[in-house]
PDB file of C-alpha atoms in Angstrom:
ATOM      1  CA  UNK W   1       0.000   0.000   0.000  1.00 61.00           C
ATOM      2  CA  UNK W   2       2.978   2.433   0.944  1.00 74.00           C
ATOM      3  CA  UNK W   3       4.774   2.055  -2.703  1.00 75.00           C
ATOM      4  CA  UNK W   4       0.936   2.645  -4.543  1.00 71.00           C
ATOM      5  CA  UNK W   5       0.769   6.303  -2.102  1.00 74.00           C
ATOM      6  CA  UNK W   6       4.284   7.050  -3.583  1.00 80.00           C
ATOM      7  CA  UNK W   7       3.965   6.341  -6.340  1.00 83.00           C
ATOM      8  CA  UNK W   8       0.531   8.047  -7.490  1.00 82.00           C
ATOM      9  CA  UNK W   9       1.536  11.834  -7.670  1.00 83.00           C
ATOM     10  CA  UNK W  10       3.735  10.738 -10.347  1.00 86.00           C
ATOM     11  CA  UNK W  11       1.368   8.541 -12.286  1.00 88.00           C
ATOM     12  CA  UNK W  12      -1.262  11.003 -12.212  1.00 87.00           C
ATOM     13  CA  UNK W  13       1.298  14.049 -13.365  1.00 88.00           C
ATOM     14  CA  UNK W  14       2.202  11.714 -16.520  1.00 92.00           C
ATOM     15  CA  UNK W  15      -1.259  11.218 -17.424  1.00 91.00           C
ATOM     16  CA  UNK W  16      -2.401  14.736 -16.526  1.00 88.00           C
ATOM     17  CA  UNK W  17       0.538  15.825 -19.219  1.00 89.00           C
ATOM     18  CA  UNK W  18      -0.378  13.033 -21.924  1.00 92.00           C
ATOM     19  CA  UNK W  19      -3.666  14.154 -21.694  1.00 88.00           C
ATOM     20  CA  UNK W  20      -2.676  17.596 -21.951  1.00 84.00           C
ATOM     21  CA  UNK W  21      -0.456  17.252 -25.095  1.00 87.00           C
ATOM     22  CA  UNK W  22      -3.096  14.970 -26.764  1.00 88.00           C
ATOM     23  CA  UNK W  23      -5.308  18.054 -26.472  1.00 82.00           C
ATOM     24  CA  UNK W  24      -5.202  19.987 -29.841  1.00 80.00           C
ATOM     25  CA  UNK W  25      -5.833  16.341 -31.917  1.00 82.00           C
ATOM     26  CA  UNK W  26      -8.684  15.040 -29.130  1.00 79.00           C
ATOM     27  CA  UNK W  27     -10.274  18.171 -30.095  1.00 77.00           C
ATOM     28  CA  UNK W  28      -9.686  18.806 -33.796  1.00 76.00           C
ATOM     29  CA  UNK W  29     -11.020  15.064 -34.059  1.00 76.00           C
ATOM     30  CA  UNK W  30     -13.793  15.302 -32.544  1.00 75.00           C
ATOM     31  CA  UNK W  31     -15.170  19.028 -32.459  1.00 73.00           C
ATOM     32  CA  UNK W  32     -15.872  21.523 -35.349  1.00 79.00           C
ATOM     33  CA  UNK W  33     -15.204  24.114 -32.960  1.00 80.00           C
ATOM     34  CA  UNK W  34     -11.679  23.287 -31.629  1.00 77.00           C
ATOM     35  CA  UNK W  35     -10.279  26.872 -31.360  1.00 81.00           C
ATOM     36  CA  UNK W  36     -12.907  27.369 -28.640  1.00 85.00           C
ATOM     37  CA  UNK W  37     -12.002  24.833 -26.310  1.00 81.00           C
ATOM     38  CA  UNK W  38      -8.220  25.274 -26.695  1.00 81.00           C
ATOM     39  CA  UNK W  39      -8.787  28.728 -25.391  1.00 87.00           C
ATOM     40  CA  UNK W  40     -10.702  27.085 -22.238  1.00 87.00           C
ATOM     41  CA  UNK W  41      -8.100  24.584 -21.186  1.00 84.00           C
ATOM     42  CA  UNK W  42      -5.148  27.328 -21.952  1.00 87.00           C
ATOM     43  CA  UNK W  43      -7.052  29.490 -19.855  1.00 93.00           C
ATOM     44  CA  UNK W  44      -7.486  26.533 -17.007  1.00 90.00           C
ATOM     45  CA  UNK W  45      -3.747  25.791 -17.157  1.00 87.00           C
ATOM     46  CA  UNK W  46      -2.516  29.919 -16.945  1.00 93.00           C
ATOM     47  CA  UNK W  47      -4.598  29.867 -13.724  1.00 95.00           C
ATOM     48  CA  UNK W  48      -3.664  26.693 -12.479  1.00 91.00           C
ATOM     49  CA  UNK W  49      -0.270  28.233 -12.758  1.00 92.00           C
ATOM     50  CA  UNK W  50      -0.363  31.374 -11.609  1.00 94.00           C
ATOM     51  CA  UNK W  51      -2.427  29.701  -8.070  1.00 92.00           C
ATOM     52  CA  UNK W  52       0.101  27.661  -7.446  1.00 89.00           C
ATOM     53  CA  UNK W  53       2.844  30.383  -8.148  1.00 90.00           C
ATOM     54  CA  UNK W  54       0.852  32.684  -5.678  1.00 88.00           C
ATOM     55  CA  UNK W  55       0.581  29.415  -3.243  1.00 86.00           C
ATOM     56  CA  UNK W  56       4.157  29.147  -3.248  1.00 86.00           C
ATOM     57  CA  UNK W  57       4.959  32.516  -2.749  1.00 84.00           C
ATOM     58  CA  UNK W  58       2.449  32.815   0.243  1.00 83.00           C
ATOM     59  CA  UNK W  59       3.505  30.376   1.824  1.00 79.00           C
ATOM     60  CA  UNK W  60       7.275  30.826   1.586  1.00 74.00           C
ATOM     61  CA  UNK W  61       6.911  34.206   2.538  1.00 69.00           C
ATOM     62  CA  UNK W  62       5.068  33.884   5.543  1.00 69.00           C
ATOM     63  CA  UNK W  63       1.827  36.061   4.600  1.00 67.00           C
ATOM     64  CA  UNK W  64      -1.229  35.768   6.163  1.00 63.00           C
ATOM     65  CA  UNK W  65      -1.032  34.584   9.320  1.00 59.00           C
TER      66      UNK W  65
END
């Protein structure tokens, strides 16, 4: 049970970033409007970024408490 628990940040990362570099062709296949939803999940991952940035930097910096 311990090596599944270590292991599963990791698996889920490398499918997270397969699914996220099969994006444009899952789309283009299977949508007319493909431009559309590339916009969403760009938009998803600029804000998953800069949240995490902003959780880093709060919580390095002491902020907050």
């Amino acid at each position: 049970m311990d090596t599944i628990t270590r292991r599963l940040p990791a698996v889920l990362t490398a499918v997270a970033l397969a699914v996220l570099l099969a994006w444009p062709s899952i789309t283009g296949f299977y949508s007319y409007n493909d431009g559309y939803y590339n916009g969403i999940v760009a938009s998803a991952c600029i804000s998953a970024v800069l949240t995490i940035s902003l959780n880093l930097a709060m919580g390095y910096g002491g902020c907050c408490r």
